[in-house]
């Protein structure tokens, strides 16, 4: 579903991604972990071209995302990739319902009534039907992030990307967001998640990618990654996590 | 002081509407119409200028930037004189002082407001544009649906204070015979000849009252916007279910 072939990215002289070769299969859940500054967010943001790459190829659902194309084509491709941000980025001038309805109506040309029904279903699914008319500022962080997930799902993407979806949340709200993500995974959604929630990785992920200094150092099933990390950097990372 | 009341008693209609209906509409009415039309027409111009200034295409951003810099870098009176002498040459016929002044104000205020709009857009968190683009909106679509509604709302107080400046700037229409309030006051002064202080005292008070009320309105508006933001931000998660397991488990 998502295939990286020799992807490289530079910020000036700084090499942010080095020869990334990896694949997220259809229906697979991949958790990307690693120390901060290791390139996890950069990696996930190249998948819908929020970040440009220097060389290599990135296929999503068979489309070469970084090929030269018109902005209309790129917009169409982006609309088919769900993206959830660390800082939610809900539109604060719109109610939760309008946040979810906006893009189906204006990007896909769905009729208002239809978009509304769909948005209500999605809000119901993330447990927020009762908050449909609330504005983002009236919602807790966890609720906002669940609306953001519903908003991304409204475009019916075949794959969802999560960029540290729980890092900006108070601890007691992490669970509600992870619960939504778990149910998505159980339904067979293709997911790529940058997260520090190692329990989530252990329970839900099909594979864990460990990144450091712009490279994927290890790609393994979670049980073997957590029990027997191969790379010394991964071993150090995991023992640092356990030590506190 | 009695002289002031006498002048007001004899000339209030002239101060209010000029020589209308025997002549062009003037006085306070002319000043306000000129200012309102000026700011209303300058607004769309300013949004377009700001978007052009922020555009990645140099073909758009450079001319817009140049226009804004020039308009902000020269005195208004000079722009008025340029428009006054140049426009009739360009279109081959005379235009009224009112139209000249209106064009000048739209150009000048458009440039100033464009910077306000640009600042409003740039003050929004980058994530707003990113989220809209990630959902598949085009740049302009994201501007129209996500960025501008927020930026323009945040800018309402600045716009109102720009409107106050515009009212004060209409006084310069006097030099090209726009029959606005200052022009009317000068007419009265020319009739009376001996009471310039009283006449221009009245003029100052009228401008002060109009501008002061609008400034107050701008401050009140600003407070309301701030209260709205603070108020809504304060409300956090009243009685929200911590983990919505049931609905989440529902089928897609």
mmCIF file of C-alpha atoms in Angstrom, chain B:
data_model
loop_
_atom_site.group_PDB
_atom_site.id
_atom_site.type_symbol
_atom_site.label_atom_id
_atom_site.label_comp_id
_atom_site.label_asym_id
_atom_site.label_seq_id
_atom_site.Cartn_x
_atom_site.Cartn_y
_atom_site.Cartn_z
ATOM 1 C CA UNK B 1 -19.285 80.049 23.192
ATOM 2 C CA UNK B 2 -22.513 81.700 22.067
ATOM 3 C CA UNK B 3 -20.850 82.283 18.699
ATOM 4 C CA UNK B 4 -20.340 78.539 18.369
ATOM 5 C CA UNK B 5 -24.052 77.870 18.972
ATOM 6 C CA UNK B 6 -25.014 80.590 16.543
ATOM 7 C CA UNK B 7 -22.774 79.157 13.830
ATOM 8 C CA UNK B 8 -24.219 75.711 14.477
ATOM 9 C CA UNK B 9 -27.795 77.046 14.399
ATOM 10 C CA UNK B 10 -27.269 78.840 11.106
ATOM 11 C CA UNK B 11 -25.194 76.214 9.328
ATOM 12 C CA UNK B 12 -26.086 72.787 10.722
ATOM 13 C CA UNK B 13 -27.641 71.665 7.458
ATOM 14 C CA UNK B 14 -24.562 72.666 5.488
ATOM 15 C CA UNK B 15 -22.349 70.752 7.938
ATOM 16 C CA UNK B 16 -24.659 67.760 7.749
ATOM 17 C CA UNK B 17 -25.375 67.379 4.014
ATOM 18 C CA UNK B 18 -23.594 70.277 2.271
ATOM 19 C CA UNK B 19 -25.604 72.140 -0.373
ATOM 20 C CA UNK B 20 -27.785 69.156 -1.176
ATOM 21 C CA UNK B 21 -30.329 69.161 -2.883
ATOM 22 C CA UNK B 22 -29.263 72.400 -4.565
ATOM 23 C CA UNK B 23 -25.723 71.146 -4.985
ATOM 24 C CA UNK B 24 -23.720 67.970 -4.479
ATOM 25 C CA UNK B 25 -24.201 65.993 -1.268
ATOM 26 C CA UNK B 26 -21.582 67.215 1.175
ATOM 27 C CA UNK B 27 -20.715 67.706 4.827
ATOM 28 C CA UNK B 28 -20.673 64.808 7.280
ATOM 29 C CA UNK B 29 -22.836 62.756 4.909
ATOM 30 C CA UNK B 30 -20.219 63.061 2.175
ATOM 31 C CA UNK B 31 -17.385 62.291 4.586
ATOM 32 C CA UNK B 32 -19.094 59.154 5.872
ATOM 33 C CA UNK B 33 -20.202 57.928 2.445
ATOM 34 C CA UNK B 34 -16.690 58.464 1.122
ATOM 35 C CA UNK B 35 -15.115 56.620 4.052
ATOM 36 C CA UNK B 36 -17.568 53.716 4.000
ATOM 37 C CA UNK B 37 -17.347 53.272 0.229
ATOM 38 C CA UNK B 38 -13.579 53.638 0.432
ATOM 39 C CA UNK B 39 -13.117 50.927 3.056
ATOM 40 C CA UNK B 40 -15.772 48.609 1.573
ATOM 41 C CA UNK B 41 -14.186 48.758 -1.886
ATOM 42 C CA UNK B 42 -10.658 48.640 -0.457
ATOM 43 C CA UNK B 43 -11.439 45.434 1.432
ATOM 44 C CA UNK B 44 -11.672 43.030 -1.523
ATOM 45 C CA UNK B 45 -8.713 44.818 -3.114
ATOM 46 C CA UNK B 46 -6.702 44.265 0.058
ATOM 47 C CA UNK B 47 -7.570 40.554 0.267
ATOM 48 C CA UNK B 48 -6.490 40.053 -3.350
ATOM 49 C CA UNK B 49 -3.306 42.063 -2.754
ATOM 50 C CA UNK B 50 -2.486 40.068 0.374
ATOM 51 C CA UNK B 51 -3.059 36.750 -1.411
ATOM 52 C CA UNK B 52 -0.895 37.939 -4.289
ATOM 53 C CA UNK B 53 1.800 39.011 -1.838
ATOM 54 C CA UNK B 54 1.814 35.575 -0.224
ATOM 55 C CA UNK B 55 1.679 33.770 -3.553
ATOM 56 C CA UNK B 56 4.661 31.563 -4.465
ATOM 57 C CA UNK B 57 4.438 32.919 -8.032
ATOM 58 C CA UNK B 58 6.707 35.930 -8.409
ATOM 59 C CA UNK B 59 4.626 37.163 -11.319
ATOM 60 C CA UNK B 60 1.917 37.853 -8.744
ATOM 61 C CA UNK B 61 3.871 38.583 -5.598
ATOM 62 C CA UNK B 62 6.355 41.104 -6.987
ATOM 63 C CA UNK B 63 3.907 43.598 -8.536
ATOM 64 C CA UNK B 64 1.651 43.337 -5.474
ATOM 65 C CA UNK B 65 4.602 43.914 -3.140
ATOM 66 C CA UNK B 66 5.776 46.867 -5.227
ATOM 67 C CA UNK B 67 2.305 48.419 -5.200
ATOM 68 C CA UNK B 68 1.977 48.015 -1.443
ATOM 69 C CA UNK B 69 5.439 49.460 -0.787
ATOM 70 C CA UNK B 70 4.879 52.461 -3.051
ATOM 71 C CA UNK B 71 1.420 53.218 -1.666
ATOM 72 C CA UNK B 72 2.701 52.966 1.899
ATOM 73 C CA UNK B 73 5.822 54.928 1.134
ATOM 74 C CA UNK B 74 4.307 58.132 -0.239
ATOM 75 C CA UNK B 75 2.050 60.711 1.398
ATOM 76 C CA UNK B 76 -1.660 60.397 0.709
ATOM 77 C CA UNK B 77 -1.862 63.981 -0.533
ATOM 78 C CA UNK B 78 0.623 63.153 -3.257
ATOM 79 C CA UNK B 79 -1.401 60.134 -4.385
ATOM 80 C CA UNK B 80 -4.499 62.347 -4.486
ATOM 81 C CA UNK B 81 -2.748 64.879 -6.718
ATOM 82 C CA UNK B 82 -1.426 62.134 -9.004
ATOM 83 C CA UNK B 83 -4.871 60.594 -9.408
ATOM 84 C CA UNK B 84 -6.414 64.056 -9.827
ATOM 85 C CA UNK B 85 -4.149 65.036 -12.704
ATOM 86 C CA UNK B 86 -3.405 61.636 -14.217
ATOM 87 C CA UNK B 87 -6.806 59.924 -14.382
ATOM 88 C CA UNK B 88 -8.449 62.569 -16.640
ATOM 89 C CA UNK B 89 -5.466 62.287 -18.988
ATOM 90 C CA UNK B 90 -5.745 58.496 -19.066
ATOM 91 C CA UNK B 91 -9.500 58.227 -19.616
ATOM 92 C CA UNK B 92 -9.826 61.416 -21.655
ATOM 93 C CA UNK B 93 -12.506 63.149 -19.621
ATOM 94 C CA UNK B 94 -12.919 64.866 -16.287
ATOM 95 C CA UNK B 95 -14.012 62.977 -13.223
ATOM 96 C CA UNK B 96 -15.564 64.506 -10.143
ATOM 97 C CA UNK B 97 -13.527 65.208 -7.032
ATOM 98 C CA UNK B 98 -15.592 62.600 -5.211
ATOM 99 C CA UNK B 99 -14.680 59.828 -7.647
ATOM 100 C CA UNK B 100 -11.026 60.915 -7.643
ATOM 101 C CA UNK B 101 -10.941 60.816 -3.870
ATOM 102 C CA UNK B 102 -12.709 57.461 -3.778
ATOM 103 C CA UNK B 103 -10.229 55.888 -6.225
ATOM 104 C CA UNK B 104 -7.336 57.260 -4.210
ATOM 105 C CA UNK B 105 -8.722 55.949 -0.942
ATOM 106 C CA UNK B 106 -9.348 52.493 -2.398
ATOM 107 C CA UNK B 107 -5.779 52.334 -3.673
ATOM 108 C CA UNK B 108 -4.201 53.718 -0.521
ATOM 109 C CA UNK B 109 -6.362 51.927 2.041
ATOM 110 C CA UNK B 110 -6.196 48.765 -0.039
ATOM 111 C CA UNK B 111 -2.423 48.783 0.351
ATOM 112 C CA UNK B 112 -2.586 49.374 4.099
ATOM 113 C CA UNK B 113 -5.328 46.814 4.669
ATOM 114 C CA UNK B 114 -3.415 44.307 2.539
ATOM 115 C CA UNK B 115 -0.663 44.338 5.152
ATOM 116 C CA UNK B 116 -3.230 43.855 7.906
ATOM 117 C CA UNK B 117 -4.732 40.903 6.019
ATOM 118 C CA UNK B 118 -1.307 39.430 5.343
ATOM 119 C CA UNK B 119 -0.370 39.691 9.006
ATOM 120 C CA UNK B 120 -3.688 38.064 9.952
ATOM 121 C CA UNK B 121 -3.038 35.156 7.607
ATOM 122 C CA UNK B 122 0.549 34.699 8.748
ATOM 123 C CA UNK B 123 -0.440 34.824 12.409
ATOM 124 C CA UNK B 124 -2.495 31.633 12.084
ATOM 125 C CA UNK B 125 -0.760 28.396 13.070
ATOM 126 C CA UNK B 126 0.905 26.681 10.114
ATOM 127 C CA UNK B 127 -1.005 23.505 10.959
ATOM 128 C CA UNK B 128 -4.261 25.012 9.698
ATOM 129 C CA UNK B 129 -3.021 25.248 6.129
ATOM 130 C CA UNK B 130 -1.291 21.879 6.406
ATOM 131 C CA UNK B 131 -4.423 20.164 7.677
ATOM 132 C CA UNK B 132 -6.493 21.652 4.857
ATOM 133 C CA UNK B 133 -3.915 20.648 2.234
ATOM 134 C CA UNK B 134 -3.631 17.151 3.723
ATOM 135 C CA UNK B 135 -7.397 16.769 3.282
ATOM 136 C CA UNK B 136 -6.990 17.571 -0.413
ATOM 137 C CA UNK B 137 -8.044 21.236 -0.535
ATOM 138 C CA UNK B 138 -6.278 23.421 -3.088
ATOM 139 C CA UNK B 139 -4.274 26.410 -1.879
ATOM 140 C CA UNK B 140 -7.053 28.842 -2.758
ATOM 141 C CA UNK B 141 -9.731 26.493 -1.461
ATOM 142 C CA UNK B 142 -7.926 26.272 1.873
ATOM 143 C CA UNK B 143 -7.584 30.065 1.933
ATOM 144 C CA UNK B 144 -11.281 30.578 1.252
ATOM 145 C CA UNK B 145 -12.685 27.932 3.596
ATOM 146 C CA UNK B 146 -10.137 27.726 6.400
ATOM 147 C CA UNK B 147 -7.624 30.565 6.527
ATOM 148 C CA UNK B 148 -9.498 33.733 5.547
ATOM 149 C CA UNK B 149 -12.590 33.152 7.721
ATOM 150 C CA UNK B 150 -10.308 32.938 10.764
ATOM 151 C CA UNK B 151 -7.871 35.651 9.750
ATOM 152 C CA UNK B 152 -10.547 38.183 8.816
ATOM 153 C CA UNK B 153 -12.444 37.598 12.041
ATOM 154 C CA UNK B 154 -9.265 38.170 14.055
ATOM 155 C CA UNK B 155 -8.617 41.343 12.086
ATOM 156 C CA UNK B 156 -11.994 43.012 12.645
ATOM 157 C CA UNK B 157 -10.654 45.484 15.247
ATOM 158 C CA UNK B 158 -7.701 46.479 13.037
ATOM 159 C CA UNK B 159 -10.085 47.020 10.171
ATOM 160 C CA UNK B 160 -12.311 49.247 12.243
ATOM 161 C CA UNK B 161 -9.337 51.365 13.293
ATOM 162 C CA UNK B 162 -8.289 51.546 9.651
ATOM 163 C CA UNK B 163 -11.786 52.873 8.973
ATOM 164 C CA UNK B 164 -11.200 55.608 11.547
ATOM 165 C CA UNK B 165 -7.986 56.590 9.748
ATOM 166 C CA UNK B 166 -9.920 56.677 6.509
ATOM 167 C CA UNK B 167 -12.414 59.146 7.938
ATOM 168 C CA UNK B 168 -9.569 61.426 8.922
ATOM 169 C CA UNK B 169 -7.936 61.009 5.537
ATOM 170 C CA UNK B 170 -11.051 62.198 3.698
ATOM 171 C CA UNK B 171 -10.226 65.714 4.969
ATOM 172 C CA UNK B 172 -7.544 65.828 2.292
ATOM 173 C CA UNK B 173 -10.312 65.710 -0.304
ATOM 174 C CA UNK B 174 -10.624 69.404 0.499
ATOM 175 C CA UNK B 175 -7.657 70.203 -1.766
ATOM 176 C CA UNK B 176 -9.423 68.812 -4.814
ATOM 177 C CA UNK B 177 -12.795 70.362 -3.926
ATOM 178 C CA UNK B 178 -14.587 67.301 -2.601
ATOM 179 C CA UNK B 179 -17.500 68.853 -0.692
ATOM 180 C CA UNK B 180 -16.855 66.852 2.480
ATOM 181 C CA UNK B 181 -17.025 68.124 6.053
ATOM 182 C CA UNK B 182 -13.800 70.152 6.069
ATOM 183 C CA UNK B 183 -14.821 71.776 2.800
ATOM 184 C CA UNK B 184 -18.207 72.720 4.293
ATOM 185 C CA UNK B 185 -16.544 74.180 7.370
ATOM 186 C CA UNK B 186 -14.252 76.230 5.174
ATOM 187 C CA UNK B 187 -17.235 77.526 3.227
ATOM 188 C CA UNK B 188 -18.771 78.711 6.486
ATOM 189 C CA UNK B 189 -15.491 80.308 7.502
ATOM 190 C CA UNK B 190 -15.312 82.144 4.192
ATOM 191 C CA UNK B 191 -18.797 83.545 4.717
ATOM 192 C CA UNK B 192 -18.208 84.681 8.284
ATOM 193 C CA UNK B 193 -14.568 85.733 7.810
ATOM 194 C CA UNK B 194 -14.185 86.795 11.465
ATOM 195 C CA UNK B 195 -14.734 83.568 13.404
ATOM 196 C CA UNK B 196 -12.165 80.984 12.212
ATOM 197 C CA UNK B 197 -11.488 79.577 15.715
ATOM 198 C CA UNK B 198 -15.135 78.883 16.427
ATOM 199 C CA UNK B 199 -15.707 77.295 13.023
ATOM 200 C CA UNK B 200 -12.689 75.036 13.185
ATOM 201 C CA UNK B 201 -13.462 74.225 16.814
ATOM 202 C CA UNK B 202 -16.804 72.863 15.658
ATOM 203 C CA UNK B 203 -15.057 70.932 12.906
ATOM 204 C CA UNK B 204 -12.603 69.370 15.339
ATOM 205 C CA UNK B 205 -15.364 68.384 17.764
ATOM 206 C CA UNK B 206 -17.391 66.688 15.034
ATOM 207 C CA UNK B 207 -14.407 64.660 13.816
ATOM 208 C CA UNK B 208 -13.483 63.800 17.369
ATOM 209 C CA UNK B 209 -16.950 62.550 18.265
ATOM 210 C CA UNK B 210 -17.257 60.403 15.153
ATOM 211 C CA UNK B 211 -13.757 58.918 15.417
ATOM 212 C CA UNK B 212 -13.862 58.493 19.181
ATOM 213 C CA UNK B 213 -17.135 56.534 19.032
ATOM 214 C CA UNK B 214 -15.711 54.268 16.371
ATOM 215 C CA UNK B 215 -12.499 53.736 18.325
ATOM 216 C CA UNK B 216 -14.609 52.812 21.331
ATOM 217 C CA UNK B 217 -16.540 50.392 19.150
ATOM 218 C CA UNK B 218 -13.261 48.860 17.970
ATOM 219 C CA UNK B 219 -12.067 48.418 21.558
ATOM 220 C CA UNK B 220 -15.369 46.841 22.571
ATOM 221 C CA UNK B 221 -15.200 44.506 19.596
ATOM 222 C CA UNK B 222 -11.654 43.531 20.473
ATOM 223 C CA UNK B 223 -12.701 42.747 24.036
ATOM 224 C CA UNK B 224 -15.594 40.638 22.848
ATOM 225 C CA UNK B 225 -13.373 38.651 20.524
ATOM 226 C CA UNK B 226 -10.843 38.118 23.296
ATOM 227 C CA UNK B 227 -13.544 37.133 25.770
ATOM 228 C CA UNK B 228 -14.989 34.702 23.264
ATOM 229 C CA UNK B 229 -11.618 33.058 22.739
ATOM 230 C CA UNK B 230 -10.758 32.937 26.418
ATOM 231 C CA UNK B 231 -14.247 31.839 27.407
ATOM 232 C CA UNK B 232 -14.441 28.949 25.015
ATOM 233 C CA UNK B 233 -10.921 27.852 25.739
ATOM 234 C CA UNK B 234 -11.741 27.680 29.423
ATOM 235 C CA UNK B 235 -14.534 25.144 28.912
ATOM 236 C CA UNK B 236 -12.816 21.774 29.031
ATOM 237 C CA UNK B 237 -14.371 18.395 28.618
ATOM 238 C CA UNK B 238 -17.475 18.764 30.738
ATOM 239 C CA UNK B 239 -18.636 15.259 31.520
ATOM 240 C CA UNK B 240 -17.077 13.630 28.506
ATOM 241 C CA UNK B 241 -16.870 9.863 28.594
ATOM 242 C CA UNK B 242 -13.243 8.966 29.196
ATOM 243 C CA UNK B 243 -13.109 5.929 26.952
ATOM 244 C CA UNK B 244 -15.869 5.551 24.369
ATOM 245 C CA UNK B 245 -15.528 1.822 23.975
ATOM 246 C CA UNK B 246 -19.096 1.057 22.947
ATOM 247 C CA UNK B 247 -19.554 3.389 19.999
ATOM 248 C CA UNK B 248 -16.014 2.750 18.840
ATOM 249 C CA UNK B 249 -16.692 -0.942 18.509
ATOM 250 C CA UNK B 250 -19.585 -0.265 16.108
ATOM 251 C CA UNK B 251 -19.109 -1.399 12.549
ATOM 252 C CA UNK B 252 -17.660 1.077 10.010
#
